[in-house]
Amino acid sequence: MRYGREPAGAARGRGRARGFGEVPRPHLPYEGPRARPRGALAALALAGCGALLAAGCSPPGGSTARPGSSPPDAPASARATAASGGPSGSPRAPAPPAKGSVTVTGEVAKDLESPWGVAPLPEGDLLVASRDKGTISRVRVDTGTVTRIGEVPGVAPGGEGGLLGLALSPSFASDHLVYAYFTTESDNRIARMRYDPGRAPGQQLGAPDTILRGIPKGVIHNGGRIAFGPDKMLYAGTGETGDTALAQDKKSLGGKILRMTPDGQPVHGNPDPDSVVYSYGHRNVQGLAWDQDKRLWASEFGQHTWDELNLIEPGGNYGWPEAEGKAGRPGLRDPVAVWKTDEASPSGIAWAEGSIWMAALKGERLWRIPLSGATPVAQPEAFLQGTYGRLRTVVALGGDRLLLVTSETDGRGTPKAGDDRILTLTVR
């Protein structure tokens, strides 16, 4: 059984930005396989908090197949939810168009090393985690200036581990707490730190308060995405570290989606009221996002055949290692959409304009999955294919605006001048 991602050094051509703060090439709206020329792009002013989403790897896949097949039907639970218009039965919003578009509107930052988690601050600047350095930096969106605010003690980078997801407390305006998911010498854990921008650069993070420890660690499949949901609870995607049995072991925190209070305690309403385990049977979850009806979506790495986008339901068994892709087996939740592993290796996801937007590492593209309720209305579309290399994280900024983070300096890419970078997008 092979694990990990594709070997480094794969050749490809990528557009380069002319200079810092300028609009990178190509700067055309993408509408399918070919781009139609448009006028010059306006600069995007960032404001407000975005939802945080996540990354990782899949091994080489097989022959080319149509994304979303295997077979194309959504799970019965997804169809039922879609028919009602949402979890509460509220009227469904108009379905997005079958064909979308992506316009790269600017470059927020460049020359970043192994960026992973991103947390937008209330005033619009960004906190960015460096997986391999174990540091958190602040990026000024108006100038692109990158300032290290501090280092997270105890981070032990290695393989796919290190400093991974970031999230801001739901009460950040008053408590100034930054949450981080990271790998240590013994485990993966989640800690929170107070951020004080009034202190000297490099010394602005307080001592970490660990709220959850004991998440299995490995050279591969460490999961790492964390995000606060609409319920103000903290969710975390974990991996099974290559030990496939962990995914079905409900006593293990590996291969799961976890749900906890901001203090790291089990939440009333979890499938097991004494456990933070929310769903299980996952291989390596690195993307979390909620749609307008507060449904939770997650991206997941397959092994040799199918990467997945899943609609998450509490207590759901998502099949690994008993199933990969759409198995149609009783008791297992089928994914809503699937991709060959060489087309995806999905990382972070975000919801915007009626679609899930999914970053692909090995696939080196941004996928759009248009949804009516919980049901895809068309086949997934690929944008920016091969243009910026490996794509790690997508962050929703509200409306039609996204942030996109590249991942060329993670040891699996072929970095060029300016990598890694954070781009701004307008999507439809």
Coordinates of C-alpha atoms in Angstrom, one line a residue:
M1 CA 0.0 0.0 0.0
R2 CA 1.4 3.3 -1.0
Y3 CA 0.9 6.6 0.9
G4 CA 2.0 10.1 0.5
R5 CA 1.9 12.5 -2.5
E6 CA 3.4 12.7 -5.9
P7 CA 7.2 13.0 -6.2
A8 CA 8.6 16.5 -6.4
G9 CA 9.9 17.9 -9.7
A10 CA 6.9 17.5 -11.9
A11 CA 7.3 19.9 -14.8
R12 CA 4.7 22.5 -15.5
G13 CA 4.4 26.1 -16.8
R14 CA 3.0 28.7 -14.4
G15 CA 2.1 32.3 -14.8
R16 CA 4.3 34.7 -12.8
A17 CA 3.4 38.1 -11.2
R18 CA 5.2 41.0 -12.7
G19 CA 5.9 42.6 -9.3
F20 CA 4.7 42.6 -5.8
G21 CA 1.2 44.0 -5.4
E22 CA 0.6 43.8 -9.2
V23 CA -2.1 41.5 -10.7
P24 CA -0.5 38.2 -11.5
R25 CA -0.6 36.7 -15.0
P26 CA -2.9 35.4 -16.3
H27 CA -5.4 38.0 -15.2
L28 CA -8.3 36.9 -17.2
P29 CA -11.6 35.4 -15.9
Y30 CA -11.6 31.7 -16.4
E31 CA -14.8 30.2 -17.8
G32 CA -14.0 26.5 -18.5
P33 CA -11.0 25.2 -20.3
R34 CA -10.3 28.4 -22.1
A35 CA -10.3 32.0 -20.9
R36 CA -12.1 34.8 -22.7
P37 CA -10.2 38.1 -22.6
R38 CA -11.6 40.9 -20.5
G39 CA -10.5 44.3 -19.4
A40 CA -8.1 45.2 -16.6
L41 CA -8.9 44.0 -13.2
A42 CA -9.6 46.2 -10.2
A43 CA -7.7 45.8 -7.0
L44 CA -9.6 44.1 -4.2
A45 CA -9.9 45.7 -0.8
L46 CA -10.1 43.1 1.9
A47 CA -12.3 43.6 4.9
G48 CA -14.0 41.5 7.6
C49 CA -13.4 38.0 8.9
G50 CA -13.5 35.0 6.5
A51 CA -14.2 31.4 7.4
L52 CA -11.1 29.3 7.8
L53 CA -10.7 26.1 5.9
A54 CA -7.5 22.9 4.9
A55 CA -4.4 20.4 3.1
G56 CA -2.3 17.3 2.5
C57 CA -1.6 14.6 -0.1
S58 CA -2.8 11.7 -2.1
P59 CA -0.7 9.1 -3.9
P60 CA -0.7 8.9 -7.7
G61 CA -4.1 7.9 -9.1
G62 CA -5.1 5.8 -12.1
S63 CA -6.4 6.7 -15.5
T64 CA -8.2 9.9 -16.2
A65 CA -11.9 9.8 -15.3
R66 CA -14.7 12.3 -15.3
P67 CA -14.8 14.1 -11.9
G68 CA -17.9 13.5 -10.0
S69 CA -18.5 10.0 -11.3
S70 CA -18.3 6.7 -9.4
P71 CA -21.4 6.8 -9.8
P72 CA -22.8 10.4 -10.1
D73 CA -25.7 10.0 -7.6
A74 CA -25.6 12.0 -4.3
P75 CA -26.3 10.2 -1.1
A76 CA -30.0 9.7 -0.2
S77 CA -29.5 11.9 2.9
A78 CA -28.1 14.7 0.7
R79 CA -31.0 14.4 -1.7
A80 CA -33.5 14.6 1.2
T81 CA -31.8 17.6 2.7
A82 CA -31.7 19.4 -0.7
A83 CA -35.4 18.7 -1.3
S84 CA -36.3 20.5 1.9
G85 CA -34.2 23.5 1.0
G86 CA -31.9 23.1 4.0
P87 CA -31.7 21.6 7.5
S88 CA -34.6 23.8 8.8
G89 CA -36.7 23.4 5.7
S90 CA -36.2 27.0 4.8
P91 CA -36.7 28.1 1.2
R92 CA -33.8 27.1 -1.0
A93 CA -31.7 29.9 -2.6
P94 CA -31.6 29.9 -6.4
A95 CA -29.2 27.3 -7.8
P96 CA -25.9 28.7 -9.1
P97 CA -25.2 28.5 -12.8
A98 CA -23.7 25.3 -14.2
K99 CA -20.7 27.3 -15.5
G100 CA -18.8 29.6 -13.3
S101 CA -15.8 31.8 -13.5
V102 CA -12.7 32.8 -11.6
T103 CA -10.8 36.1 -11.9
V104 CA -7.5 36.5 -10.2
T105 CA -7.7 40.1 -8.9
G106 CA -4.4 40.6 -7.0
E107 CA -1.6 39.2 -5.0
V108 CA -1.7 39.9 -1.3
A109 CA 1.7 38.4 -0.4
K110 CA 4.6 36.4 -1.8
D111 CA 7.9 34.7 -0.8
L112 CA 6.1 32.8 2.0
E113 CA 7.6 29.5 3.3
S114 CA 5.3 26.5 3.7
P115 CA 2.1 28.5 4.3
W116 CA -0.8 26.3 5.6
G117 CA -3.5 27.8 7.9
V118 CA -4.8 31.3 7.3
A119 CA -7.0 33.4 9.7
P120 CA -8.4 36.8 8.5
L121 CA -8.4 39.4 11.3
P122 CA -11.4 41.6 11.8
E123 CA -9.7 44.7 10.3
G124 CA -8.8 42.7 7.1
D125 CA -5.1 41.7 7.7
L126 CA -4.2 38.0 7.8
L127 CA -2.5 35.6 10.2
V128 CA -0.6 32.9 8.3
A129 CA 1.0 29.7 9.7
S130 CA 4.2 28.4 8.4
R131 CA 4.1 24.6 8.6
D132 CA 7.8 24.0 8.7
K133 CA 9.0 27.0 10.6
G134 CA 6.3 26.7 13.3
T135 CA 5.7 30.4 13.2
I136 CA 2.7 32.7 12.7
S137 CA 3.0 35.9 10.7
R138 CA 0.8 38.9 10.1
V139 CA 0.3 39.9 6.5
R140 CA -0.8 43.5 5.8
V141 CA -3.1 43.3 2.9
D142 CA -2.5 46.9 1.8
T143 CA 1.3 46.6 1.4
G144 CA 2.0 42.9 1.5
T145 CA 4.3 43.3 4.4
V146 CA 4.9 40.1 6.4
T147 CA 5.8 40.4 10.1
R148 CA 6.4 37.4 12.3
I149 CA 4.2 37.7 15.4
G150 CA 5.6 34.7 17.2
E151 CA 6.6 31.0 17.3
V152 CA 4.4 28.2 18.6
P153 CA 6.4 26.3 21.2
G154 CA 6.6 22.5 20.8
V155 CA 6.0 22.3 17.0
A156 CA 7.9 19.4 15.6
P157 CA 7.8 19.7 11.8
G158 CA 8.3 16.5 9.7
G159 CA 6.7 15.0 6.7
E160 CA 3.2 16.4 6.5
G161 CA 3.3 17.5 10.1
G162 CA 4.1 20.8 11.7
L163 CA 2.1 24.0 12.3
L164 CA -1.1 23.5 10.4
G165 CA -4.6 25.0 10.8
L166 CA -5.4 28.4 12.4
A167 CA -8.7 29.8 13.7
L168 CA -9.8 32.9 15.6
S169 CA -12.0 32.6 18.7
P170 CA -15.6 33.5 18.1
S171 CA -15.0 36.1 20.8
F172 CA -11.7 37.3 19.3
A173 CA -12.7 41.0 19.7
S174 CA -12.7 40.6 23.4
D175 CA -10.4 37.6 24.2
H176 CA -7.8 37.9 21.3
L177 CA -7.3 34.1 21.2
V178 CA -5.8 32.4 18.2
Y179 CA -6.3 28.6 17.9
A180 CA -3.6 26.4 16.3
Y181 CA -3.5 22.7 15.3
F182 CA 0.1 21.4 15.3
T183 CA 2.3 18.4 15.5
T184 CA 4.6 17.7 18.4
E185 CA 7.2 15.0 19.1
S186 CA 4.4 12.8 20.5
D187 CA 1.1 13.8 19.0
N188 CA -1.1 16.3 17.2
R189 CA -2.8 18.8 19.4
I190 CA -4.8 22.0 19.5
A191 CA -3.8 25.0 21.6
R192 CA -4.9 28.6 21.9
M193 CA -2.7 31.6 22.4
R194 CA -3.5 35.2 23.2
Y195 CA -2.4 37.6 20.5
D196 CA -1.2 41.1 21.6
P197 CA -0.2 43.3 18.6
G198 CA 1.0 45.9 21.1
R199 CA 4.1 43.9 22.0
A200 CA 7.3 43.7 19.9
P201 CA 7.2 41.7 16.7
G202 CA 8.1 38.1 17.3
Q203 CA 6.8 38.3 20.9
Q204 CA 3.1 38.9 20.3
L205 CA 1.9 35.4 21.1
G206 CA 1.2 34.3 24.7
A207 CA 2.0 30.9 26.1
P208 CA -0.1 28.1 24.5
D209 CA -3.0 26.7 26.4
T210 CA -3.5 23.1 25.1
I211 CA -7.2 22.3 24.9
L212 CA -6.9 18.9 23.2
R213 CA -4.0 16.5 22.9
G214 CA -3.6 12.9 21.9
I215 CA -4.5 13.2 18.2
P216 CA -2.4 10.5 16.5
K217 CA 0.6 11.8 14.5
G218 CA 2.5 10.4 11.6
V219 CA 4.8 11.2 8.8
I220 CA 1.7 11.4 6.7
H221 CA -2.1 12.0 7.2
N222 CA -2.0 14.4 10.1
G223 CA -5.2 16.2 9.1
G224 CA -4.9 19.7 10.5
R225 CA -7.8 21.9 9.5
I226 CA -9.7 23.7 12.3
A227 CA -12.6 26.0 12.0
F228 CA -15.3 27.5 14.3
G229 CA -18.8 26.5 13.0
P230 CA -22.0 28.5 12.9
D231 CA -22.7 27.1 16.3
K232 CA -19.5 28.6 17.7
M233 CA -18.1 25.2 18.4
L234 CA -14.6 24.2 17.2
Y235 CA -14.3 21.5 14.5
A236 CA -11.1 19.7 13.5
G237 CA -10.2 17.4 10.6
T238 CA -7.8 14.6 11.5
G239 CA -5.9 11.9 9.6
E240 CA -5.3 8.2 10.3
T241 CA -1.5 8.6 10.0
G242 CA -1.3 5.6 7.6
D243 CA -2.7 3.3 10.2
T244 CA -6.0 2.6 8.5
A245 CA -7.6 0.8 11.5
L246 CA -7.7 4.1 13.4
A247 CA -10.4 5.5 11.1
Q248 CA -13.0 3.0 12.3
D249 CA -11.9 3.0 15.9
K250 CA -14.3 5.4 17.7
K251 CA -12.0 5.6 20.7
S252 CA -9.2 7.0 18.5
L253 CA -9.1 10.7 17.5
G254 CA -7.4 9.7 14.2
G255 CA -9.4 9.7 10.9
K256 CA -12.2 11.7 12.3
I257 CA -13.9 15.1 12.3
L258 CA -14.0 16.4 15.9
R259 CA -16.4 18.8 17.4
M260 CA -15.6 20.5 20.8
T261 CA -16.3 23.6 22.9
P262 CA -13.8 26.4 22.7
D263 CA -12.2 24.8 25.8
G264 CA -11.8 21.4 24.1
Q265 CA -14.6 19.6 25.8
P266 CA -17.3 17.3 24.1
V267 CA -20.4 19.2 23.0
H268 CA -23.9 18.4 24.0
G269 CA -25.4 16.9 20.9
N270 CA -22.4 15.0 19.8
P271 CA -23.1 11.4 18.8
D272 CA -21.4 10.3 22.0
P273 CA -21.9 13.0 24.6
D274 CA -18.6 12.1 26.3
S275 CA -16.5 12.2 23.1
V276 CA -15.4 14.9 20.7
V277 CA -15.8 12.5 17.8
Y278 CA -18.4 13.9 15.4
S279 CA -17.9 11.6 12.3
Y280 CA -15.5 8.8 11.5
G281 CA -14.2 6.5 8.8
H282 CA -12.0 9.3 7.3
R283 CA -8.6 8.9 5.7
N284 CA -7.3 12.4 5.9
V285 CA -9.6 15.4 6.2
Q286 CA -8.0 18.8 5.4
G287 CA -10.9 20.9 4.3
L288 CA -13.9 22.1 6.3
A289 CA -16.6 24.6 5.2
W290 CA -20.3 25.4 5.9
D291 CA -22.7 26.5 3.3
Q292 CA -25.5 29.1 3.6
D293 CA -27.8 26.5 5.2
K294 CA -25.1 25.6 7.8
R295 CA -24.4 22.2 6.3
L296 CA -20.8 21.0 7.0
W297 CA -18.7 19.9 4.1
A298 CA -15.3 18.2 4.2
S299 CA -12.7 17.3 1.6
E300 CA -10.8 14.1 2.0
F301 CA -7.8 12.3 0.4
G302 CA -8.4 9.0 -1.3
Q303 CA -5.7 6.4 -1.7
H304 CA -5.2 5.2 -5.2
T305 CA -8.6 5.9 -6.8
W306 CA -11.0 8.5 -5.5
D307 CA -10.6 11.8 -3.6
E308 CA -13.8 12.9 -2.0
L309 CA -16.1 15.8 -1.1
N310 CA -18.4 14.7 1.7
L311 CA -21.5 16.2 3.3
I312 CA -20.9 15.6 7.0
E313 CA -23.7 14.3 9.3
P314 CA -23.2 13.6 13.0
G315 CA -22.3 10.0 13.7
G316 CA -21.7 9.3 10.0
N317 CA -19.3 6.5 9.0
Y318 CA -17.5 7.7 5.8
G319 CA -16.2 4.3 5.0
W320 CA -12.4 4.3 5.1
P321 CA -10.7 1.8 4.9
E322 CA -13.7 -0.3 3.9
A323 CA -14.7 1.9 1.0
E324 CA -13.1 4.6 -1.2
G325 CA -15.4 6.7 -3.3
K326 CA -19.1 5.9 -3.8
A327 CA -19.5 2.3 -2.6
G328 CA -23.3 2.3 -2.1
R329 CA -22.9 0.1 1.0
P330 CA -25.5 0.1 3.8
G331 CA -24.2 2.0 6.9
L332 CA -21.6 4.0 5.0
R333 CA -22.0 7.6 3.8
D334 CA -21.1 8.1 0.1
P335 CA -19.3 11.2 -1.0
V336 CA -21.3 13.9 -2.9
A337 CA -18.5 14.2 -5.5
V338 CA -15.3 12.3 -6.3
W339 CA -12.1 12.9 -8.3
K340 CA -9.2 10.8 -9.5
T341 CA -6.3 11.4 -7.2
D342 CA -4.1 12.9 -9.8
E343 CA -6.8 15.5 -10.5
A344 CA -7.2 16.6 -7.0
S345 CA -5.4 15.6 -3.7
P346 CA -7.8 18.0 -2.1
S347 CA -6.9 20.5 0.6
G348 CA -8.8 23.5 1.8
I349 CA -12.4 24.3 0.8
A350 CA -14.6 27.3 1.0
W351 CA -18.3 28.1 0.2
A352 CA -19.1 31.1 -1.9
E353 CA -21.7 32.0 -4.6
G354 CA -23.6 28.8 -4.2
S355 CA -20.6 26.5 -4.8
I356 CA -17.9 24.7 -2.8
W357 CA -14.4 25.8 -4.0
M358 CA -11.7 23.2 -3.4
A359 CA -7.9 23.6 -3.6
A360 CA -6.0 20.7 -5.2
L361 CA -2.4 19.9 -4.4
K362 CA -1.3 17.3 -6.9
G363 CA -4.1 18.4 -9.2
E364 CA -2.7 22.0 -9.2
R365 CA -6.1 23.5 -9.8
L366 CA -9.1 25.1 -8.1
W367 CA -12.3 23.0 -8.3
R368 CA -15.8 24.5 -8.3
I369 CA -18.7 22.3 -7.2
P370 CA -22.1 24.1 -7.8
L371 CA -24.8 23.0 -5.4
S372 CA -28.6 23.3 -5.2
G373 CA -29.1 22.5 -1.5
A374 CA -26.8 19.5 -1.0
T375 CA -27.0 18.3 -4.6
P376 CA -24.5 19.2 -7.4
V377 CA -26.3 20.9 -10.3
A378 CA -23.5 20.2 -12.7
Q379 CA -20.1 18.4 -13.0
P380 CA -17.3 20.0 -11.1
E381 CA -15.3 22.7 -13.0
A382 CA -11.5 23.2 -12.9
F383 CA -9.9 26.6 -12.9
L384 CA -6.3 27.9 -12.8
Q385 CA -5.0 24.4 -13.8
G386 CA -1.2 24.4 -13.6
T387 CA -1.0 28.2 -13.4
Y388 CA 0.2 28.6 -9.8
G389 CA 1.2 25.0 -8.9
R390 CA 0.0 23.2 -5.8
L391 CA -2.9 24.9 -4.1
R392 CA -3.3 24.5 -0.3
T393 CA -5.9 26.7 1.3
V394 CA -9.1 28.6 0.2
V395 CA -10.7 31.2 2.5
A396 CA -14.1 32.9 2.0
L397 CA -14.1 36.6 2.5
G398 CA -17.8 37.1 1.9
G399 CA -19.8 37.6 -1.2
D400 CA -17.8 36.6 -4.3
R401 CA -14.4 37.1 -2.8
L402 CA -11.9 34.3 -2.0
L403 CA -8.3 34.0 -0.9
L404 CA -6.2 31.3 -2.4
V405 CA -2.9 30.1 -0.9
T406 CA -0.3 28.2 -3.0
S407 CA 1.9 25.3 -1.6
E408 CA 5.1 25.1 -3.7
T409 CA 7.6 25.3 -0.8
D410 CA 6.2 22.3 1.2
G411 CA 8.8 19.9 -0.2
R412 CA 6.5 18.4 -2.8
G413 CA 6.4 21.3 -5.3
T414 CA 8.8 23.0 -7.7
P415 CA 9.0 26.5 -6.2
K416 CA 9.8 29.5 -8.5
A417 CA 10.6 33.1 -7.8
G418 CA 7.9 34.6 -5.5
D419 CA 6.5 31.3 -4.2
D420 CA 4.6 30.8 -2.0
R421 CA 1.9 33.4 -2.5
I422 CA -1.6 34.5 -1.4
L423 CA -3.9 35.5 -4.2
T424 CA -7.3 37.3 -4.2
L425 CA -10.1 36.0 -6.4
T426 CA -13.5 37.0 -7.6
V427 CA -15.7 34.0 -8.4
R428 CA -19.1 33.2 -9.8

